[in-house]
Structure formats: structure tokens, C-alpha cells
Coordinates of C-alpha atoms in Angstrom, one line a residue:
M1 CA -45.7 103.5 117.4
F2 CA -49.1 101.8 117.7
W3 CA -47.5 98.5 118.8
R4 CA -45.1 100.2 121.3
R5 CA -47.8 102.3 122.9
T6 CA -50.0 99.2 123.3
Y7 CA -47.1 97.3 124.9
S8 CA -46.6 100.1 127.4
N9 CA -50.3 100.1 128.4
E10 CA -50.4 96.3 128.7
T11 CA -47.3 96.3 131.0
V12 CA -49.0 98.6 133.5
K13 CA -52.2 96.6 133.5
E14 CA -50.3 93.4 134.0
I15 CA -48.7 94.7 137.2
L16 CA -52.1 95.7 138.6
D17 CA -54.0 92.6 137.5
P18 CA -53.1 89.1 138.8
T19 CA -55.1 87.5 136.0
R20 CA -52.8 89.2 133.4
K21 CA -49.7 88.3 135.4
I22 CA -50.7 84.6 135.3
C23 CA -51.6 84.8 131.6
K24 CA -48.2 86.2 130.8
I25 CA -46.5 83.4 132.8
M26 CA -48.5 80.8 130.9
M27 CA -47.8 82.4 127.5
S28 CA -44.1 82.7 128.1
C29 CA -43.1 79.7 130.2
P30 CA -42.3 76.3 128.6
K31 CA -44.1 73.3 130.0
M32 CA -41.3 72.2 132.3
G33 CA -40.9 75.5 134.0
L34 CA -44.6 76.5 134.4
E35 CA -45.2 75.2 137.9
A36 CA -42.0 76.8 139.3
A37 CA -42.9 80.2 137.7
L38 CA -46.4 80.1 139.1
N39 CA -45.1 79.2 142.5
E40 CA -42.7 82.1 142.4
S41 CA -45.4 84.6 141.4
G42 CA -46.8 84.6 144.9
I43 CA -50.4 85.0 143.6
R44 CA -53.2 83.7 145.7
I45 CA -55.8 82.1 143.6
S46 CA -59.6 81.9 144.0
A47 CA -62.3 80.0 142.2
D48 CA -63.2 83.1 140.1
L49 CA -59.6 83.6 139.1
V50 CA -59.0 80.0 138.1
E51 CA -62.3 79.9 136.1
D52 CA -61.3 83.1 134.3
I53 CA -57.8 81.8 133.4
L54 CA -59.2 78.5 132.1
K55 CA -61.8 80.3 130.0
R56 CA -59.1 82.5 128.5
F57 CA -57.0 79.4 127.7
E58 CA -59.7 77.2 126.3
N59 CA -57.6 76.9 123.1
G60 CA -54.4 76.5 125.2
G61 CA -54.2 72.8 125.1
M62 CA -52.1 71.1 127.7
Q63 CA -50.8 74.4 129.0
A64 CA -54.3 75.0 130.5
Y65 CA -54.3 71.6 132.0
R66 CA -50.9 72.2 133.7
F67 CA -52.3 75.3 135.2
F68 CA -55.3 73.3 136.3
E69 CA -53.1 70.7 138.0
W70 CA -51.0 73.4 139.7
A71 CA -54.1 75.2 141.0
Q72 CA -55.5 72.1 142.7
K73 CA -52.4 71.8 144.8
Q74 CA -52.7 75.3 146.3
R75 CA -53.7 75.7 149.9
N76 CA -57.3 76.5 150.8
Y77 CA -58.5 76.0 147.2
T78 CA -60.8 73.4 145.6
H79 CA -61.8 73.3 142.0
S80 CA -65.4 74.4 141.3
V81 CA -67.7 72.4 139.1
R82 CA -67.4 75.1 136.5
A83 CA -63.6 74.9 136.5
Y84 CA -63.9 71.1 135.9
N85 CA -66.4 71.6 133.1
I86 CA -64.3 74.2 131.4
M87 CA -61.2 72.0 131.6
I88 CA -63.1 69.0 130.3
G89 CA -64.3 70.9 127.3
S90 CA -60.8 72.2 126.6
L91 CA -59.2 68.7 126.8
A92 CA -61.9 67.3 124.5
K93 CA -61.2 70.1 122.0
I94 CA -57.6 68.9 121.6
R95 CA -58.8 65.2 121.8
Q96 CA -57.1 64.4 125.1
Y97 CA -60.0 62.0 125.8
Q98 CA -58.2 59.8 128.4
I99 CA -57.2 62.8 130.6
M100 CA -60.8 64.1 130.1
W101 CA -62.3 60.9 131.5
D102 CA -59.8 60.9 134.3
L103 CA -61.2 64.3 135.4
V104 CA -64.8 62.8 135.1
N105 CA -63.7 60.1 137.5
K106 CA -62.3 62.7 139.9
M107 CA -65.6 64.6 139.8
R108 CA -67.4 61.4 140.6
G109 CA -65.2 60.8 143.6
K110 CA -66.0 64.3 144.8
G111 CA -69.7 63.9 144.1
V112 CA -69.9 67.0 141.8
L113 CA -70.8 65.4 138.5
N114 CA -73.9 66.8 136.8
V115 CA -75.8 66.7 133.5
E116 CA -73.9 69.7 132.2
T117 CA -70.6 67.7 132.4
F118 CA -71.9 64.9 130.2
S119 CA -73.6 67.4 127.8
I120 CA -70.2 69.1 127.2
I121 CA -68.6 65.7 126.5
M122 CA -71.4 64.6 124.1
R123 CA -71.1 68.0 122.3
K124 CA -67.4 67.7 121.8
Y125 CA -67.6 64.1 120.6
A126 CA -70.3 65.0 118.1
R127 CA -68.3 67.9 116.7
A128 CA -65.4 65.5 116.2
K129 CA -67.7 63.2 114.3
K130 CA -67.4 60.6 117.0
V131 CA -71.1 59.5 117.0
D132 CA -70.7 56.2 118.9
E133 CA -68.7 57.9 121.6
A134 CA -71.3 60.6 122.1
I135 CA -74.1 58.0 122.5
Y136 CA -71.8 56.0 124.8
T137 CA -71.4 59.0 127.0
F138 CA -75.2 59.3 127.3
N139 CA -75.6 55.6 128.1
V140 CA -72.9 55.5 130.8
M141 CA -74.4 58.5 132.8
D142 CA -76.2 56.1 135.1
K143 CA -73.0 54.3 136.0
Y144 CA -71.5 57.6 137.1
G145 CA -74.4 58.3 139.4
V146 CA -76.1 60.8 137.1
P147 CA -79.3 59.2 135.8
P148 CA -80.2 60.6 132.3
N149 CA -83.3 62.7 132.3
L150 CA -85.2 64.7 129.7
A151 CA -82.7 67.5 129.9
A152 CA -79.9 65.1 129.1
F153 CA -81.9 63.6 126.3
N154 CA -82.6 67.1 124.8
S155 CA -78.9 67.8 125.2
L156 CA -78.0 64.7 123.2
L157 CA -80.4 65.6 120.4
S158 CA -79.1 69.2 120.4
T159 CA -75.5 68.0 120.2
F160 CA -76.2 66.1 116.9
C161 CA -78.4 68.8 115.4
K162 CA -75.8 71.5 116.0
S163 CA -73.1 69.2 114.6
K164 CA -75.1 68.9 111.3
N165 CA -76.1 65.4 112.0
V166 CA -79.9 65.8 112.4
R167 CA -80.6 62.4 110.8
K168 CA -78.8 60.7 113.7
A169 CA -80.7 63.0 116.2
Q170 CA -84.0 62.0 114.6
E171 CA -83.0 58.3 114.7
I172 CA -82.2 58.6 118.5
F173 CA -85.5 60.5 119.1
D174 CA -87.5 57.8 117.3
S175 CA -85.9 55.1 119.4
M176 CA -86.1 56.8 122.8
K177 CA -89.2 59.0 122.7
D178 CA -91.1 56.3 124.6
R179 CA -88.5 56.4 127.3
F180 CA -88.4 60.2 127.6
V181 CA -91.7 62.1 127.0
P182 CA -90.8 64.9 124.6
D183 CA -91.6 68.5 125.5
S184 CA -91.8 71.6 123.4
K185 CA -88.0 72.0 123.7
T186 CA -87.4 68.6 122.3
Y187 CA -89.4 69.3 119.2
S188 CA -87.9 72.8 118.9
I189 CA -84.4 71.2 118.8
L190 CA -85.4 68.8 116.0
L191 CA -87.2 71.6 114.2
D192 CA -84.0 73.7 114.3
G193 CA -81.9 70.7 113.2
W194 CA -84.0 70.1 110.1
G195 CA -83.9 73.8 109.4
R196 CA -80.1 73.8 109.4
D197 CA -80.1 70.7 107.1
P198 CA -82.1 72.3 105.4
N199 CA -85.2 70.2 104.9
L200 CA -88.4 72.3 105.0
P201 CA -90.8 69.3 104.5
K202 CA -89.3 67.4 107.4
A203 CA -89.4 70.6 109.6
R204 CA -93.1 71.0 108.8
E205 CA -93.6 67.3 109.7
I206 CA -92.0 67.9 113.1
F207 CA -94.0 71.0 113.7
S208 CA -97.3 69.1 112.9
E209 CA -96.3 66.2 115.2
M210 CA -95.6 68.6 118.0
V211 CA -99.0 70.1 117.8
E212 CA -100.7 66.7 117.5
K213 CA -98.9 65.6 120.7
G214 CA -100.3 68.6 122.6
C215 CA -97.0 70.5 122.8
Y216 CA -98.2 73.9 121.6
P217 CA -95.6 76.2 120.1
D218 CA -94.1 78.9 122.4
I219 CA -92.2 82.0 121.4
V220 CA -89.0 80.0 121.1
T221 CA -90.6 77.5 118.7
Y222 CA -92.1 80.3 116.6
G223 CA -88.7 81.9 116.4
I224 CA -87.1 78.7 115.2
M225 CA -89.9 78.2 112.6
V226 CA -89.3 81.8 111.3
D227 CA -85.6 81.0 111.1
V228 CA -86.2 77.7 109.3
L229 CA -88.4 79.4 106.7
C230 CA -85.9 82.2 106.2
K231 CA -83.1 79.6 105.7
A232 CA -85.2 78.0 103.0
G233 CA -85.6 81.3 101.2
R234 CA -89.2 81.8 102.3
V235 CA -88.9 85.1 104.1
D236 CA -92.4 86.3 103.0
E237 CA -93.9 83.1 104.5
A238 CA -91.9 83.8 107.6
V239 CA -93.4 87.3 107.8
G240 CA -96.8 85.6 107.6
I241 CA -95.9 83.5 110.7
V242 CA -94.9 86.7 112.5
R243 CA -98.2 88.4 111.6
D244 CA -100.1 85.3 112.9
M245 CA -98.2 85.5 116.1
E246 CA -99.1 89.1 116.6
S247 CA -102.8 88.4 115.9
R248 CA -102.6 85.8 118.8
G249 CA -101.2 88.4 121.1
C250 CA -97.7 86.9 121.0
R251 CA -95.2 89.7 120.4
P252 CA -92.1 88.9 118.2
T253 CA -88.8 88.9 120.0
S254 CA -85.6 90.7 119.0
F255 CA -84.3 87.3 117.8
I256 CA -87.2 87.0 115.2
Y257 CA -86.6 90.6 114.0
T258 CA -82.8 89.8 113.7
V259 CA -83.5 86.7 111.6
L260 CA -85.7 88.8 109.2
V261 CA -83.2 91.7 109.0
H262 CA -80.3 89.2 108.3
T263 CA -82.3 87.4 105.6
Y264 CA -83.3 90.6 103.9
G265 CA -79.7 91.5 103.9
I266 CA -78.7 88.2 102.2
E267 CA -81.3 88.8 99.6
N268 CA -80.2 92.4 99.0
R269 CA -83.6 93.7 100.1
I270 CA -82.0 96.5 102.1
G271 CA -85.2 98.6 102.1
D272 CA -87.1 95.7 103.8
A273 CA -84.2 95.2 106.2
V274 CA -84.4 98.8 107.4
K275 CA -88.2 98.8 107.5
T276 CA -88.2 95.7 109.7
F277 CA -85.6 97.3 112.0
L278 CA -87.6 100.4 112.4
E279 CA -90.8 98.3 113.0
M280 CA -89.1 96.6 115.9
E281 CA -88.2 99.9 117.5
T282 CA -91.8 101.1 117.0
N283 CA -93.1 98.0 118.8
G284 CA -91.0 99.0 121.8
I285 CA -88.2 96.4 121.5
N286 CA -84.8 97.9 122.2
A287 CA -82.2 97.1 119.6
D288 CA -79.2 95.0 120.9
V289 CA -75.8 94.4 119.4
V290 CA -77.1 91.2 117.6
I291 CA -79.7 93.0 115.4
Y292 CA -77.3 95.9 114.9
N293 CA -74.8 93.4 113.5
A294 CA -77.5 92.0 111.2
L295 CA -78.2 95.5 109.9
I296 CA -74.5 96.3 109.4
G297 CA -74.2 93.0 107.5
A298 CA -77.1 94.0 105.3
F299 CA -75.4 97.4 104.5
C300 CA -72.0 95.7 103.9
K301 CA -73.7 93.3 101.4
V302 CA -74.8 96.2 99.2
N303 CA -71.5 98.1 99.8
R304 CA -73.1 101.0 101.7
L305 CA -70.3 101.7 104.2
N306 CA -71.5 105.2 104.9
N307 CA -74.6 103.7 106.4
V308 CA -72.4 101.3 108.4
S309 CA -70.7 104.3 110.0
R310 CA -74.1 105.8 110.8
V311 CA -75.2 102.6 112.5
L312 CA -72.0 102.5 114.6
D313 CA -72.7 106.2 115.6
E314 CA -76.2 105.3 116.6
M315 CA -75.0 102.3 118.6
E316 CA -72.6 104.7 120.5
R317 CA -75.4 107.2 121.2
K318 CA -77.6 104.4 122.6
G319 CA -74.9 102.8 124.7
V320 CA -74.8 99.6 122.7
A321 CA -71.2 98.5 122.5
P322 CA -70.0 96.7 119.4
N323 CA -68.5 93.2 119.8
S324 CA -66.0 91.1 117.9
R325 CA -68.8 89.9 115.6
T326 CA -69.4 93.6 114.6
S327 CA -65.8 94.1 113.6
N328 CA -65.6 90.7 111.8
I329 CA -68.6 91.5 109.6
I330 CA -67.0 94.8 108.5
L331 CA -63.5 93.3 108.1
N332 CA -64.8 90.4 106.1
S333 CA -66.6 92.8 103.8
L334 CA -63.6 95.0 103.3
I335 CA -61.1 92.2 102.8
S336 CA -63.4 90.4 100.3
R337 CA -63.3 93.6 98.2
G338 CA -59.5 93.9 98.5
E339 CA -59.6 97.0 100.7
N340 CA -56.8 95.7 103.0
D341 CA -55.6 99.1 104.1
E342 CA -59.0 100.2 105.2
A343 CA -59.5 96.8 106.9
F344 CA -56.4 97.4 109.0
R345 CA -57.6 100.9 109.9
V346 CA -60.9 99.4 111.0
F347 CA -59.1 96.7 113.0
R348 CA -57.0 99.3 114.8
R349 CA -60.1 101.3 115.7
M350 CA -62.2 98.4 116.8
I351 CA -59.6 96.9 119.1
K352 CA -59.9 100.1 121.2
V353 CA -63.6 99.4 121.9
C354 CA -63.9 95.6 121.9
D355 CA -61.6 92.6 122.2
P356 CA -61.0 90.6 119.0
D357 CA -61.9 87.0 118.9
V358 CA -60.1 84.1 117.2
D359 CA -61.8 84.8 113.9
T360 CA -60.7 88.4 113.9
Y361 CA -57.0 87.5 114.4
T362 CA -57.2 84.6 111.9
M363 CA -58.8 86.9 109.3
M364 CA -56.2 89.6 109.7
I365 CA -53.2 87.2 109.7
K366 CA -54.6 85.5 106.5
M367 CA -55.1 88.9 104.9
F368 CA -51.5 90.0 105.5
C369 CA -50.1 86.6 104.4
G370 CA -52.2 86.7 101.2
S371 CA -50.9 90.2 100.4
D372 CA -47.2 89.4 100.9
Q373 CA -47.0 91.3 104.2
L374 CA -45.6 88.7 106.4
E375 CA -44.1 91.2 108.7
M376 CA -47.5 92.7 109.4
A377 CA -49.0 89.2 109.9
L378 CA -46.3 88.5 112.5
K379 CA -47.0 91.8 114.2
V380 CA -50.7 90.9 114.5
W381 CA -49.6 87.5 116.0
K382 CA -47.3 89.4 118.4
Y383 CA -50.2 91.7 119.4
M384 CA -52.4 88.7 120.0
S385 CA -49.8 87.2 122.3
L386 CA -49.4 90.5 124.0
K387 CA -53.2 90.5 124.7
Q388 CA -52.6 87.0 126.1
F389 CA -55.0 85.5 123.6
V390 CA -54.4 81.8 122.8
P391 CA -54.6 81.1 119.1
S392 CA -56.6 78.1 117.8
M393 CA -55.4 75.3 115.6
H394 CA -56.8 77.1 112.6
T395 CA -55.0 80.3 113.4
F396 CA -51.7 78.4 113.7
S397 CA -52.4 76.7 110.4
V398 CA -53.1 80.0 108.6
L399 CA -49.8 81.4 109.7
I400 CA -47.8 78.2 109.0
N401 CA -49.3 77.9 105.5
G402 CA -48.7 81.6 104.8
L403 CA -45.1 81.4 105.8
C404 CA -44.5 78.2 103.8
E405 CA -46.1 79.8 100.7
K406 CA -43.5 82.6 100.9
G407 CA -40.6 80.2 101.5
E408 CA -40.2 81.0 105.2
V409 CA -39.9 77.4 106.2
T410 CA -37.7 77.9 109.2
K411 CA -40.1 80.4 110.7
A412 CA -43.0 78.0 110.0
C413 CA -41.2 75.4 112.0
V414 CA -40.9 77.8 114.9
F415 CA -44.7 78.1 115.0
L416 CA -45.1 74.4 114.6
E417 CA -42.9 74.0 117.6
E418 CA -45.1 76.5 119.6
M419 CA -48.2 74.6 118.5
I420 CA -46.8 71.3 119.7
E421 CA -45.6 72.9 123.0
K422 CA -49.2 73.9 123.7
G423 CA -50.4 70.3 123.0
I424 CA -52.7 71.4 120.2
R425 CA -53.4 68.5 118.0
P426 CA -54.3 68.6 114.3
S427 CA -57.6 67.0 113.1
D428 CA -55.7 65.7 110.1
V429 CA -52.3 66.1 108.3
G430 CA -53.7 68.7 106.0
A431 CA -52.6 71.6 108.2
V432 CA -49.0 70.7 107.7
E433 CA -49.0 69.7 104.1
K434 CA -47.6 73.0 103.0
L435 CA -44.9 72.8 105.6
K436 CA -44.0 69.4 104.2
Y437 CA -43.9 70.8 100.7
G438 CA -41.8 73.7 101.8
L439 CA -39.3 71.5 103.5
S440 CA -39.2 69.1 100.5
R441 CA -38.0 71.9 98.3
T442 CA -34.9 72.4 100.5
R443 CA -31.8 70.2 100.3
Y444 CA -33.0 68.6 103.5
R445 CA -35.9 66.8 101.9
A446 CA -35.8 63.9 104.5
I447 CA -37.1 66.1 107.3
A448 CA -40.4 66.6 105.4
E449 CA -41.5 63.0 105.9
V450 CA -40.3 63.1 109.5
V451 CA -42.5 66.1 110.3
V452 CA -45.5 64.5 108.7
R453 CA -45.0 61.2 110.6
F454 CA -44.5 63.1 113.8
W455 CA -47.7 65.1 113.1
C456 CA -49.7 61.9 112.5
L457 CA -48.3 60.3 115.7
M458 CA -49.2 63.4 117.6
G459 CA -52.8 63.1 116.5
K460 CA -53.1 59.5 117.8
A461 CA -50.8 59.3 120.8
N462 CA -51.2 60.6 124.4
E463 CA -49.2 63.8 124.9
E464 CA -46.8 62.1 127.2
Y465 CA -45.7 59.9 124.2
V466 CA -45.1 63.1 122.2
F467 CA -42.9 64.9 124.8
C468 CA -41.1 62.0 126.5
T469 CA -38.4 60.4 124.3
A470 CA -38.4 57.3 126.5
A471 CA -42.0 56.5 125.6
W472 CA -41.4 56.7 121.8
P473 CA -41.2 53.4 119.8
G474 CA -37.6 52.5 119.3
S475 CA -37.9 52.3 115.5
M476 CA -39.3 55.9 115.4
G477 CA -36.4 57.1 117.5
C478 CA -33.9 55.5 115.1
V479 CA -35.6 57.0 112.1
L480 CA -35.4 60.5 113.6
F481 CA -31.8 59.9 114.7
S482 CA -30.8 58.8 111.2
H483 CA -32.3 61.9 109.7
L484 CA -30.3 64.0 112.1
A485 CA -27.1 62.4 110.8
I486 CA -27.7 64.0 107.4
G487 CA -27.9 67.5 108.8
I488 CA -31.5 68.4 109.3
Y489 CA -30.6 70.4 112.4
R490 CA -29.6 73.2 109.9
V491 CA -33.2 73.6 108.9
L492 CA -35.1 73.1 112.2
P493 CA -35.1 75.4 115.2
M494 CA -33.4 74.0 118.2
G495 CA -36.6 73.8 120.2
L496 CA -38.4 71.7 117.6
L497 CA -35.3 69.5 117.2
K498 CA -35.4 68.7 120.9
L499 CA -39.1 67.9 120.7
L500 CA -38.4 65.5 117.8
V501 CA -35.5 63.6 119.3
G502 CA -35.4 64.4 123.0

């Protein structure tokens, strides 16, 4: 009844909301029929509408790019800089780097390139462990008519620090600090990077150098230093920093209090966590959803769920809406203790007040797969599709692995097909190893190797090589055809079969 009622509500909303109508078309239409379906919809697009759709389909792979291409053909419409930047980030996420740089060249032709565009590219390269490509992006900015400045330099450093490669960031800083005069933000980025490493002595060294260079700490730097000390297990020393700030007339921010509450929760010091939360309110700082989440996490850590309920009630009274992070903290706590039924009840309650994120859906699907409730896992997947939420590569992998573990190899192939249709590329072949194993246990063992070869090829080739049979190497086509001859079509869904052999 829950799923049927939700379906009815979503149908009504879809009729009234053009965004939902476009999302449904994109979720349901194959790549070849998408443009025709969008044309027939009669929807007039705007910059805000396109940006919203692209943001929703950041995990949508090439389906998002096809919408992007369709939109630019519409009358009286021109892509905004934000639309370009969202699309560039989305393409980089699925490693479609050639198409990504084609868009950069289009932006250059329109004169709309900016530092943010290159920052996005550097960040995506760094996350993919492509160090040389990230540095190359910074170095070619000049050639694209966007001279690198201190903001771009800071962005490059931040890219590596957030990608857990602070040593490379430090190396770049040491080689370029004469070219770009560092400011307090530059040092704060490095300070945060060494804190994530974690390397407290190096963080102290950066802090000292910052002061020596005349870049005196601001509230952001103090916040980072408190975070660094807490990550190093020195919460009492961090409190000393806070007291020193207060003596200098610098009032701690909600971020600093959140870090302290979170750390006390990790250390099972629930009394100190509550005391710090109350101290913040006494000092006139309104609690936001972030610090409430930290407090909820602290109570979950010590298994005090009654207190969690009280916190949620207080949030409601004060008009602070929970977010997906709130539900994820509670769900993770319940699932880790094996309370799956209660976790599902919480999931059903929370989706009425906040939209789940990719971690929420992945967590629930993994929970049901792990407890032999594949039907429920598939219902969560169906609900996710109904909400027009695009799953990530990790979400696909969790479901495919879960199906394979239970011997549902054919169903796993269906989701592999959907993943391929969306142009979502794997980072390695690990995500399909269980599918390979599941197929190898059938009497059609030959297809296992075909799937893995195809998976590897997909990670290297341009999407057009994946979907166009004519572009495939002849030998690969022959191998696939020979496997067909021994009857693999009985194992594979027709859609995946067509993708493999055209």
C-alpha cells in the first residue's frame, strides 16, 4: 500500500511540474528515442529548468549529456555558465574526458570560461588519481584565455588536499609560492590537508609559517586548527584553542562547536557532547541541522535512541528540518546493530520529511540484499526510480553484487544493461567480478569472459565505441558472435545482447 500510494502522489505531481515530466522521460526513454520524446513533450525550457535537470542527473552519465545537447537546440535558449559547469563535472565523473574538453572549447568560443570551470576539472582529475592531468589543466588555463590567479592556485591545492594527496599539494605549494603570494586561505587549505592526513607536526609547522609570513589566523583558520587537533585525538587541546579565541574576543562558530560535539561522540564522551551543545546555545548561536546531526551521531554511538527521538522532536519545534545526513546516521546505527525492521520504519518516516541521497538508497539496498530480501531491495530501487533519482555506479554495484550472491544472474544482467545504457563507466573490473562468477557457474560459462572484456573496454573507449557496432574492432565482434553461437542468448536479456553485438 505504501508503494502504491506513493506512486499515485508522484503521478499527480508529475502532471503539474515540467521538471518531473522531463525527469520521467529521461528515466524511461532509451538513448535513441530521447530527443524525439523530449520534442513531443512540448515543454518550453529555461536556464533554471535545464540547470535543475542537469543537477538531478549528475550521476546520469551520457543520458544527461543527451539532454544537454537537445536543450541547446531549442529556440530562444542558450546554455548558462552554470549549466556548462554542471555538465563538465558530470562528464568528468564518468571519465568522458574528450567530450568534457570539447565543451571547454565551446565555452572558450562563447567567451564564458572562468576559473570555476577549470577548478571543477582539476577536482575531478584529482579524485580519479590523475595527478598529471590535474596539473596540466592548471597550466593550460592561460592558453584558454583564463590566466591562473591566486584563487586558481588555491583551488589546485584544495583539489589535492581533499583527494587525500596533501604531499603533492605541499610540493606544488613549495614550487609555486614565489609565483603566487599565499594568503590565509592558502595556508588554511594546507593546514586542513595535513589534518586529514593526519600529520599534526606538519600542521603545526604550516600554522607557524603562516604566522611568520604575517598571515594571521582568522575564524576559518582557527576552526580548521580545532578540527585538526580533534582528528588527532587532542580534543582537550582543541578546547584550549577555543578558550584562547574567546579571550581574544573571537567567538567560536557553529562549525567549531559541531567539531567538538562530533569528536566527543566518537570518544563516547556523551556528557561533554551535550555540555558543549548547551554551551553553544548559551552563547547565542542557533543550532543548525549540522550540529544536530553531530549530537544525534553521539547518541547513536552510545545506543541512546530515546535521546535521538527527543533531538528530532526539538528540531521540529525549532523549525530545523532534518536532511538526508540525519537519516543516514540513524539508519547506519540501526543496520550495524542488525535492527533492519526498525531501519526500514525509520526510512519510511524520513522520506516524508526529507529526500534521500545516494548513500541512503545504497544503504537500504545493501541491507535488504544482505538479509535475503531481494524483493524489498528491488522495491527500494523502484521507489528510487519513481522519485527520478539517478543511482551512482556504487549503487548499481551493490545491487548487481547482491543479485549475483543470491544466484539471480539474469536480473543482474538487466541492471548491468541499464548501467551501460546510462553510460556509467566502472573505475575497475571489481564491480562486475561477482557477475562474472555468477555467470561462470551456469552452463554458459563463455559469456563470463565476454562480459568482463566488454566491461574493461567500456572503461577505456569512448562511448560511441561502446554503442556503435561498426566502431568495434573486428576481432572483438567475431569473439562476441562466436559466443552467441553456443547459446548465450538464453542467459542474457535481449537488451544487453543487443548492446554486446549490435
